[in-house]
XYZ file of C-alpha atoms in Angstrom:
594
model
C 10.561 -1.114 -32.842
C 10.148 2.445 -34.099
C 10.122 4.911 -31.219
C 7.607 7.101 -33.058
C 5.069 4.291 -32.720
C 5.901 3.326 -29.141
C 3.065 3.719 -26.655
C 4.510 5.681 -23.766
C 7.037 8.397 -24.512
C 9.416 10.236 -22.219
C 8.208 13.175 -20.149
C 10.277 15.757 -18.343
C 8.510 15.832 -14.975
C 7.865 13.062 -12.457
C 4.727 12.930 -10.257
C 4.787 15.307 -7.307
C 4.629 12.429 -4.834
C 7.547 10.539 -6.393
C 10.364 10.365 -3.848
C 12.572 7.477 -4.945
C 14.733 7.533 -8.059
C 13.176 4.357 -9.424
C 9.697 5.893 -9.279
C 10.820 9.120 -10.947
C 12.879 7.522 -13.701
C 10.420 4.765 -14.586
C 7.664 7.358 -14.884
C 9.738 9.874 -16.864
C 11.043 7.160 -19.172
C 7.547 5.927 -20.046
C 7.889 2.533 -18.358
C 4.966 2.833 -15.930
C 1.902 4.922 -15.167
C -0.241 4.845 -12.046
C -3.849 3.677 -12.176
C -5.006 4.101 -8.584
C -2.744 4.300 -5.554
C -0.544 1.229 -5.444
C -1.670 -0.145 -8.820
C 0.350 0.444 -11.968
C 0.129 0.111 -15.695
C 3.253 -1.397 -17.184
C 3.650 0.329 -20.534
C 5.355 -1.581 -23.388
C 8.905 -0.637 -22.349
C 8.213 -1.470 -18.714
C 6.529 -4.754 -19.557
C 9.491 -5.832 -21.698
C 11.762 -5.348 -18.678
C 9.238 -7.099 -16.450
C 9.174 -10.070 -18.827
C 12.969 -10.193 -19.093
C 13.205 -10.455 -15.302
C 10.520 -13.151 -15.254
C 12.385 -15.073 -17.958
C 15.602 -15.117 -15.941
C 13.632 -16.414 -12.960
C 11.887 -19.003 -15.132
C 15.125 -20.301 -16.625
C 16.793 -20.789 -13.260
C 13.684 -22.369 -11.737
C 13.423 -24.796 -14.631
C 17.074 -25.787 -14.248
C 16.293 -27.289 -10.838
C 13.184 -29.084 -12.034
C 10.600 -26.405 -11.276
C 7.344 -26.854 -13.163
C 5.429 -23.733 -14.132
C 1.651 -23.646 -13.872
C -1.050 -21.197 -12.860
C -3.868 -21.160 -10.317
C -6.983 -18.949 -10.362
C -6.615 -15.469 -8.926
C -9.865 -15.881 -7.002
C -9.369 -18.372 -4.168
C -12.454 -19.999 -2.617
C -12.626 -18.370 0.795
C -13.381 -21.683 2.509
C -9.819 -22.805 1.735
C -8.425 -19.834 3.658
C -10.884 -20.554 6.456
C -9.624 -24.150 6.505
C -6.146 -22.877 7.483
C -7.476 -20.013 9.665
C -5.681 -17.485 7.480
C -8.767 -15.324 7.364
C -7.711 -14.368 10.907
C -3.948 -14.842 11.030
C -2.623 -13.669 7.670
C 0.179 -11.095 7.870
C -1.483 -8.652 5.449
C -4.993 -7.338 4.875
C -6.954 -9.982 3.017
C -9.234 -8.774 0.226
C -12.458 -10.663 -0.427
C -15.122 -10.621 -3.108
C -18.434 -12.334 -3.888
C -19.544 -13.490 -7.294
C -23.097 -13.316 -8.632
C -23.945 -16.567 -6.844
C -22.875 -15.066 -3.508
C -19.899 -17.439 -3.452
C -17.072 -15.896 -1.434
C -13.507 -15.631 -2.694
C -10.235 -14.276 -1.415
C -8.186 -12.221 -3.829
C -4.934 -14.157 -3.708
C -2.228 -12.544 -1.617
C -0.285 -15.804 -1.585
C -1.389 -19.183 -2.868
C -0.472 -21.893 -0.368
C -4.053 -23.100 0.025
C -4.622 -23.320 -3.723
C -1.493 -25.339 -4.363
C -2.150 -27.668 -1.445
C -5.753 -28.125 -2.557
C -4.550 -29.068 -6.034
C -1.889 -31.487 -4.815
C -4.107 -33.234 -2.254
C -6.589 -34.018 -5.013
C -3.906 -35.560 -7.222
C -3.457 -38.489 -4.806
C 0.317 -38.818 -5.243
C 2.790 -41.267 -3.737
C 6.367 -41.113 -2.479
C 7.495 -41.975 -6.019
C 6.319 -38.551 -7.177
C 8.426 -36.711 -4.590
C 10.105 -34.311 -4.348
C 8.729 -31.696 -6.740
C 8.321 -27.952 -6.868
C 5.651 -26.102 -8.811
C 5.541 -22.388 -9.427
C 3.617 -19.624 -11.108
C 3.809 -15.978 -12.135
C 0.562 -14.574 -10.810
C -1.016 -11.289 -9.793
C -1.165 -10.842 -6.027
C -3.337 -8.478 -3.990
C -2.330 -6.833 -0.728
C -4.506 -4.126 0.809
C -1.476 -2.128 1.952
C -2.195 0.734 4.327
C 0.604 2.825 2.798
C 1.193 2.237 -0.895
C 4.318 4.278 -1.659
C 7.584 4.412 -3.524
C 6.292 3.545 -6.977
C 6.772 -0.194 -7.475
C 8.397 -0.726 -4.086
C 5.183 -0.918 -2.037
C 2.069 -1.639 -4.029
C -1.367 -3.176 -3.661
C -1.302 -5.296 -6.797
C 1.771 -6.977 -8.300
C 3.109 -10.022 -10.091
C 4.974 -12.534 -7.973
C 6.793 -15.704 -8.797
C 5.631 -17.972 -6.017
C 6.899 -21.543 -5.821
C 5.907 -24.401 -3.531
C 7.956 -27.477 -2.817
C 6.556 -30.797 -1.637
C 8.893 -33.215 0.100
C 8.680 -36.482 1.945
C 10.107 -35.186 5.236
C 12.349 -32.540 6.754
C 15.553 -34.324 5.782
C 14.610 -34.216 2.102
C 13.264 -30.679 2.467
C 16.637 -29.388 3.666
C 18.139 -30.432 0.332
C 15.356 -28.670 -1.568
C 15.719 -25.561 0.562
C 19.461 -25.320 -0.026
C 18.969 -25.876 -3.744
C 16.414 -23.081 -3.835
C 18.669 -20.781 -1.819
C 21.494 -21.336 -4.307
C 19.115 -20.764 -7.211
C 17.949 -17.446 -5.791
C 21.529 -16.253 -5.541
C 22.055 -17.190 -9.216
C 18.855 -15.412 -10.234
C 19.756 -12.141 -8.574
C 23.346 -12.309 -9.831
C 22.026 -12.639 -13.383
C 19.772 -9.643 -12.776
C 22.743 -7.580 -11.640
C 21.655 -7.455 -8.005
C 24.111 -8.369 -5.306
C 21.882 -9.623 -2.521
C 22.446 -10.580 1.085
C 20.616 -13.645 2.377
C 19.407 -12.768 5.854
C 17.578 -14.783 8.478
C 14.016 -13.541 8.716
C 10.739 -13.910 10.585
C 8.560 -16.805 9.505
C 5.453 -15.117 10.861
C 2.763 -17.078 12.617
C 3.908 -20.289 10.894
C 7.154 -20.467 12.848
C 9.858 -22.855 11.778
C 13.623 -22.894 11.641
C 14.172 -21.936 8.013
C 13.277 -18.531 6.666
C 15.439 -16.100 4.729
C 15.014 -12.869 2.820
C 17.160 -11.684 -0.059
C 17.966 -8.040 0.534
C 19.388 -5.758 -2.140
C 21.268 -3.227 -0.066
C 19.924 0.300 -0.594
C 19.707 3.430 1.562
C 16.036 3.810 0.648
C 15.119 0.253 1.586
C 12.421 -0.377 4.184
C 14.088 -3.576 5.330
C 16.439 -3.174 8.297
C 18.889 -5.970 8.948
C 22.178 -6.617 10.680
C 25.376 -8.205 9.445
C 28.392 -9.183 11.489
C 31.739 -7.636 10.687
C 33.232 -11.079 10.137
C 30.522 -11.857 7.555
C 29.336 -15.011 9.310
C 25.946 -13.751 10.451
C 23.140 -11.756 8.870
C 19.590 -11.385 10.123
C 16.594 -9.119 9.754
C 15.963 -6.716 12.625
C 12.833 -8.736 13.439
C 14.882 -11.755 14.470
C 18.513 -10.626 14.910
C 20.175 -12.115 17.997
C 22.953 -10.565 20.047
C 24.920 -11.025 23.236
C 23.779 -9.120 26.339
C 26.649 -7.639 28.308
C 26.791 -8.515 31.984
C 26.508 -5.339 34.019
C 26.560 -5.481 37.842
C 25.908 -9.193 38.357
C 28.506 -9.371 41.154
C 26.618 -6.796 43.205
C 24.845 -8.005 46.357
C 21.060 -7.951 46.337
C 19.758 -4.871 48.125
C 16.450 -4.614 50.001
C 13.423 -3.789 47.858
C 11.866 -0.422 48.688
C 9.428 2.082 47.279
C 10.124 5.823 47.062
C 8.281 8.965 46.040
C 8.992 9.783 42.394
C 7.584 13.071 41.119
C 8.808 12.805 37.537
C 7.746 12.518 33.942
C 7.199 9.235 32.169
C 10.283 8.930 29.962
C 13.306 6.764 30.587
C 15.399 9.921 30.768
C 13.168 11.272 33.556
C 13.926 8.171 35.588
C 17.680 8.495 35.035
C 17.672 12.159 36.101
C 15.600 11.564 39.219
C 17.552 8.614 40.579
C 20.993 9.358 39.195
C 21.429 5.741 38.132
C 22.434 4.362 34.711
C 19.855 3.666 32.029
C 20.809 -0.023 31.859
C 19.833 -0.448 35.519
C 16.365 0.916 34.922
C 13.584 -1.575 34.252
C 11.550 -0.952 31.112
C 7.982 -2.294 31.198
C 5.776 -2.060 28.106
C 2.172 -3.236 28.215
C 0.712 -4.770 25.065
C -2.618 -6.281 24.127
C -3.229 -9.201 21.804
C -5.185 -7.304 19.197
C -8.395 -9.015 18.152
C -9.399 -6.240 15.732
C -6.077 -5.400 14.090
C -5.794 -4.767 10.362
C -3.196 -7.536 10.377
C -0.054 -5.396 10.195
C 1.864 -4.971 13.428
C 2.202 -1.456 14.803
C 5.550 0.322 14.496
C 7.917 0.124 17.423
C 7.631 2.978 19.924
C 10.544 4.661 21.689
C 11.059 7.043 24.578
C 8.385 6.329 27.168
C 9.537 4.911 30.482
C 6.949 2.179 30.758
C 4.185 2.599 28.204
C 2.816 4.529 25.287
C -0.869 4.679 26.168
C -3.510 5.426 23.564
C -6.712 7.237 24.371
C -9.261 4.816 22.901
C -11.693 2.931 25.128
C -10.481 -0.361 26.596
C -11.140 -3.600 24.748
C -11.250 -7.034 26.296
C -8.046 -8.242 24.672
C -5.463 -10.310 26.540
C -2.747 -8.145 28.082
C 0.955 -8.923 27.941
C 3.642 -7.129 29.934
C 7.094 -7.028 28.332
C 9.911 -6.491 30.848
C 13.405 -5.650 29.642
C 16.593 -3.859 30.627
C 16.246 -0.102 30.239
C 18.922 0.430 27.586
C 17.258 -2.044 25.208
C 14.184 -1.778 22.993
C 11.338 -4.290 22.892
C 11.194 -6.195 19.608
C 7.485 -6.701 19.005
C 7.999 -9.527 16.524
C 10.086 -11.546 18.971
C 7.610 -10.720 21.723
C 4.637 -11.887 19.668
C 6.319 -15.220 18.982
C 7.335 -15.773 22.584
C 3.873 -14.796 23.844
C 2.226 -16.941 21.134
C 0.239 -13.980 19.827
C -0.518 -13.225 16.182
C -0.861 -9.457 16.506
C -0.023 -6.960 19.223
C -0.895 -3.351 19.927
C 0.088 -1.020 22.748
C -2.358 -1.223 25.649
C -4.560 1.766 26.421
C -4.246 3.805 29.610
C -7.617 2.446 30.711
C -6.516 -1.157 30.203
C -3.372 -0.534 32.237
C -5.372 1.000 35.078
C -7.746 -1.988 35.187
C -4.734 -3.965 36.451
C -4.211 -1.538 39.316
C -1.210 0.013 37.616
C -0.447 3.405 36.084
C 0.931 4.349 32.637
C 4.552 5.402 32.992
C 4.917 3.641 36.351
C 4.281 -0.015 35.470
C 6.112 -2.733 37.396
C 5.928 -6.543 37.273
C 6.019 -6.559 41.079
C 2.469 -7.270 42.174
C 1.118 -8.055 38.697
C 1.800 -11.800 38.738
C -1.405 -13.620 37.842
C -3.098 -10.461 36.565
C -1.252 -10.309 33.226
C 1.061 -12.528 31.215
C 4.576 -11.318 32.022
C 7.266 -11.886 29.376
C 10.808 -11.159 30.501
C 13.887 -10.622 28.365
C 17.051 -12.594 29.119
C 18.763 -9.256 29.805
C 17.099 -9.285 33.242
C 19.744 -11.888 34.178
C 22.567 -9.441 33.384
C 21.696 -6.791 35.981
C 20.804 -6.597 39.656
C 18.927 -4.087 41.785
C 16.814 -2.606 39.033
C 14.760 0.534 39.544
C 11.523 1.714 37.900
C 7.827 2.263 38.471
C 5.802 0.780 41.336
C 2.334 0.673 39.708
C 1.198 4.001 41.219
C 1.493 7.565 39.986
C 4.726 9.189 41.224
C 5.843 6.058 43.028
C 9.010 4.170 42.088
C 10.603 0.965 43.314
C 14.312 0.428 43.947
C 16.314 -2.798 43.983
C 13.949 -5.017 42.031
C 15.371 -8.436 41.185
C 13.974 -11.255 39.100
C 12.957 -14.401 41.016
C 13.096 -12.608 44.401
C 10.695 -9.697 43.821
C 8.864 -10.837 40.715
C 8.615 -13.781 38.364
C 7.915 -13.991 34.663
C 5.567 -16.369 32.864
C 7.825 -16.612 29.820
C 11.518 -15.774 29.577
C 13.475 -15.350 26.350
C 14.830 -12.973 23.731
C 12.470 -10.020 23.154
C 15.073 -7.314 22.476
C 15.887 -5.358 19.329
C 19.465 -5.641 18.095
C 21.454 -2.447 17.564
C 24.620 -1.506 15.696
C 27.689 -2.097 17.805
C 26.190 -4.970 19.764
C 28.138 -8.220 19.899
C 26.953 -11.222 17.938
C 25.396 -13.954 20.027
C 28.678 -15.899 20.099
C 30.549 -12.750 21.165
C 33.051 -13.082 18.317
C 32.028 -10.162 16.105
C 30.123 -6.869 16.051
C 26.781 -6.176 14.398
C 26.336 -3.396 11.846
C 22.942 -2.126 10.693
C 22.114 -2.133 6.992
C 19.056 -1.218 4.952
C 17.807 -3.002 1.891
C 14.986 -3.749 -0.514
C 13.563 -7.222 -0.025
C 13.433 -8.779 -3.493
C 12.875 -12.414 -2.556
C 12.157 -14.765 0.306
C 12.251 -18.467 1.035
C 10.269 -20.140 3.826
C 10.039 -23.436 5.595
C 6.345 -24.284 5.823
C 6.831 -27.784 7.174
C 3.527 -29.499 7.920
C 1.689 -26.263 8.727
C -0.694 -26.315 5.747
C -0.770 -30.022 5.058
C -1.925 -30.819 8.580
C -4.551 -28.066 8.576
C -5.954 -29.065 5.182
C -7.589 -32.463 5.448
C -6.274 -35.094 3.077
C -3.070 -33.278 2.067
C -1.170 -36.557 2.165
C 0.890 -38.808 -0.052
C 1.129 -42.596 0.105
C 4.499 -43.526 1.568
C 6.555 -46.634 0.844
C 4.909 -48.474 3.730
C 1.465 -47.854 2.232
C 0.480 -45.304 4.872
C -0.727 -41.752 4.278
C 1.669 -39.049 5.436
C 1.476 -35.249 5.124
C 3.705 -33.427 2.671
C 6.580 -31.370 4.052
C 6.471 -27.993 2.315
C 8.415 -24.847 1.538
C 7.455 -21.683 -0.326
C 9.606 -19.281 -2.316
C 8.681 -15.822 -3.624
C 10.134 -13.123 -5.869
C 8.281 -9.874 -6.528
C 8.972 -9.034 -10.169
C 7.980 -5.355 -10.030
C 9.859 -4.679 -6.814
C 12.930 -6.394 -8.257
C 12.634 -4.149 -11.310
C 12.549 -1.064 -9.081
C 15.509 -2.340 -7.055
C 17.523 -2.693 -10.255
C 16.790 0.933 -11.171
C 17.703 2.090 -7.663
C 21.106 0.495 -8.152
C 21.695 1.275 -11.827
C 21.107 4.925 -12.634
C 22.860 8.266 -12.781
C 21.800 11.899 -13.056
C 20.797 11.340 -16.704
C 18.605 8.317 -16.282
C 18.483 4.540 -16.000
C 21.402 2.233 -16.863
C 19.845 -1.178 -17.498
C 21.923 -4.337 -17.103
C 21.867 -6.178 -20.438
C 20.062 -9.138 -18.898
C 16.874 -7.117 -18.377
C 17.115 -4.140 -20.756
C 13.962 -3.627 -22.846
C 16.122 -3.513 -25.990
C 19.784 -4.195 -26.553
C 20.370 -1.276 -28.901
C 18.972 2.251 -29.030
C 19.463 3.307 -32.661
C 19.423 7.022 -33.442
C 18.984 8.474 -36.902
C 20.251 12.024 -36.506
C 18.583 13.531 -39.581
C 15.818 11.052 -40.371
C 15.579 11.966 -44.048
C 15.724 10.172 -47.375
C 19.520 10.321 -47.493
C 19.836 8.039 -44.447
C 16.687 5.920 -44.680
C 18.194 3.217 -46.862
C 21.274 2.931 -44.677
C 19.232 2.892 -41.444
C 16.853 0.226 -42.702
C 19.782 -1.948 -43.730
C 21.447 -1.572 -40.315
C 18.203 -2.372 -38.469
C 17.601 -5.403 -40.690
C 21.119 -6.776 -40.121
C 20.969 -6.233 -36.362
C 17.609 -7.948 -36.021
C 18.725 -10.855 -38.226
C 21.628 -11.262 -35.786
C 19.104 -11.581 -32.955
C 19.754 -8.114 -31.538
C 16.719 -6.198 -30.293
C 16.569 -2.628 -31.586
C 14.622 0.444 -30.532
C 14.885 2.878 -33.460
C 14.388 6.551 -32.676
C 12.913 7.570 -36.012
C 11.186 10.755 -34.857
C 11.082 13.634 -37.279
C 11.675 17.258 -36.313
C 13.335 16.255 -33.037
C 16.818 17.574 -32.329
C 19.807 15.268 -31.823
C 20.173 16.672 -28.297
C 16.657 15.582 -27.333
C 17.194 12.137 -28.839
C 20.476 11.715 -26.960
C 18.859 12.854 -23.704
C 15.999 10.400 -24.176
C 18.469 7.599 -24.898
C 20.258 8.350 -21.632
C 16.952 8.426 -19.752
C 15.745 5.111 -21.177
C 19.054 3.478 -20.315
C 19.307 0.891 -23.100
C 22.836 -0.575 -22.893
C 24.129 0.436 -26.328
C 23.486 3.627 -28.274
C 24.101 3.349 -32.007
C 24.266 6.435 -34.228
C 24.052 6.357 -37.998
C 24.810 9.592 -39.841
C 26.075 10.896 -43.174
C 29.218 12.160 -41.454
C 30.233 8.617 -40.483
C 29.761 7.199 -43.981
C 29.848 3.386 -43.819
C 30.922 3.428 -40.187
C 28.675 3.425 -37.115
C 29.107 5.092 -33.718
C 28.634 2.796 -30.730
C 28.397 4.181 -27.199
C 28.093 2.198 -23.974
C 25.460 3.630 -21.636
C 27.271 2.294 -18.574
C 30.850 3.321 -19.343
C 30.302 6.152 -21.815
C 32.976 4.676 -24.075
C 32.527 5.535 -27.774
C 33.783 3.438 -30.685
C 33.551 3.868 -34.460
C 32.955 0.470 -36.045
C 31.897 -1.227 -39.221
C 28.519 -2.935 -39.140
C 30.124 -6.379 -38.952
C 32.364 -5.257 -36.083
C 29.326 -3.823 -34.315
C 27.322 -7.052 -34.589
C 30.288 -9.121 -33.441
C 30.843 -6.900 -30.401
C 27.190 -6.957 -29.387
C 26.861 -10.707 -29.784
C 29.904 -11.243 -27.594
C 28.645 -9.013 -24.784
C 26.587 -10.331 -21.842
C 22.929 -10.300 -22.719
C 19.574 -11.650 -21.692
C 20.279 -14.671 -23.883
C 23.175 -15.757 -21.623
């Protein structure tokens, strides 16, 4: 490919809103351009990388018997209604009508489509297990499209769906897929950490994300120092320390408390430790949410109260030890709620309570009370008493209040002990590049007729899993890892070209030699980007080569005669070789053909 003819050249300035290195470098290098917020053109260089990544994924999927196919982008909306995902999906669903007023969902994921296909095939146990996959455009109406390719509204995903006979067989499929994902990301040059993750409203025991560790990553997860445990912040478990459990129960009493509404205000007023303070946070099951859970709040003693008018949503009171934070994902699961929001001040007052002074004492039967297991590690708690400037002392679970549901609703923190008490948790950040989920019977029991004929002649539902890799996000994650102050440094497995050939003078004296070199390289199966621009200085060509990040820079010049200069983009090492030596070296290096 002649660079002079390439659509999409380098530019010197990135967009003003570009924050992350991947966004800046992919734009400056001519790999991508933005259409509207969160939607990108992949220019020829960018699409070559995109396709190289997809090919690695395809090869590894095919090795384990994956069968590639494609489903329509427009999903009949009635299929999503059949599984209730028009209400419970974890992202904003986009819908459209055609000219016949037929309603469609723009596919965000494709479980319903694949299940609808398979149920109409009328298969038997002899056809199981199998996994089918596609590379398809997905649509997510993200509230905050940002970070270039890292958070977008339209993207290509490899989504795969496995169909098994039962959970026992599924476990084998799941492990096989987990191993395959590790191989995929290793081939792409990404060292990933497989972390336990939230399975959303579906639930289930098996769900993992593949996180490429990065300081700019939105994903927060925890790993144990001994390397035996890793989990996303949404689900990470830890051991609660026992505090004063040997202390005798003291009489409950209420006292005047002229204070502010923060946890710190309570500590200052009573002169007692933060861990002995009771934290109460009132939530509502949100019936009008945009489908993305609100960010976690910090700092208020009992509640962060919004000013909007009350809505008739079910209220849930989370009760936890004062030195811990409420994990809204864990809370939603334990309370069996799809989406939560912080309750308004008006909603709190309808219970006869007061923002900043909420207490479970006296609220039994008025609100669903969900208590964290940390309440068993402390005695004689203090906190609000459901009236302005009134606090309660010596509150104890079971004696002074009861909870409707008790379990783990706390956010893990660095330095906490693992659940088994044998190691310490450390917080990490990463870019989620893939995920694998246990679906079980969730979809096949909701969608009528999603059955196979078992050996005994009876119909039984398929046991499913799903497995996703975002190709564009993976591309950005690679750039975040492989770059320097000059530009991108592509791993050979995904580089748009293997060789960046530079003709320093680009005149008649070198044309014959250059054409011969290009011809020999391409005959050897080596992909070449030839910078053939006229009236462009060697310095500019070298700078552009560094920015584009193609693994090998080859220079042909009169000064070198029959020899050729080869420079590694990653190491900077320069060698002077014959053409045959050059071809031999390149063919023996790791490449996308491996």
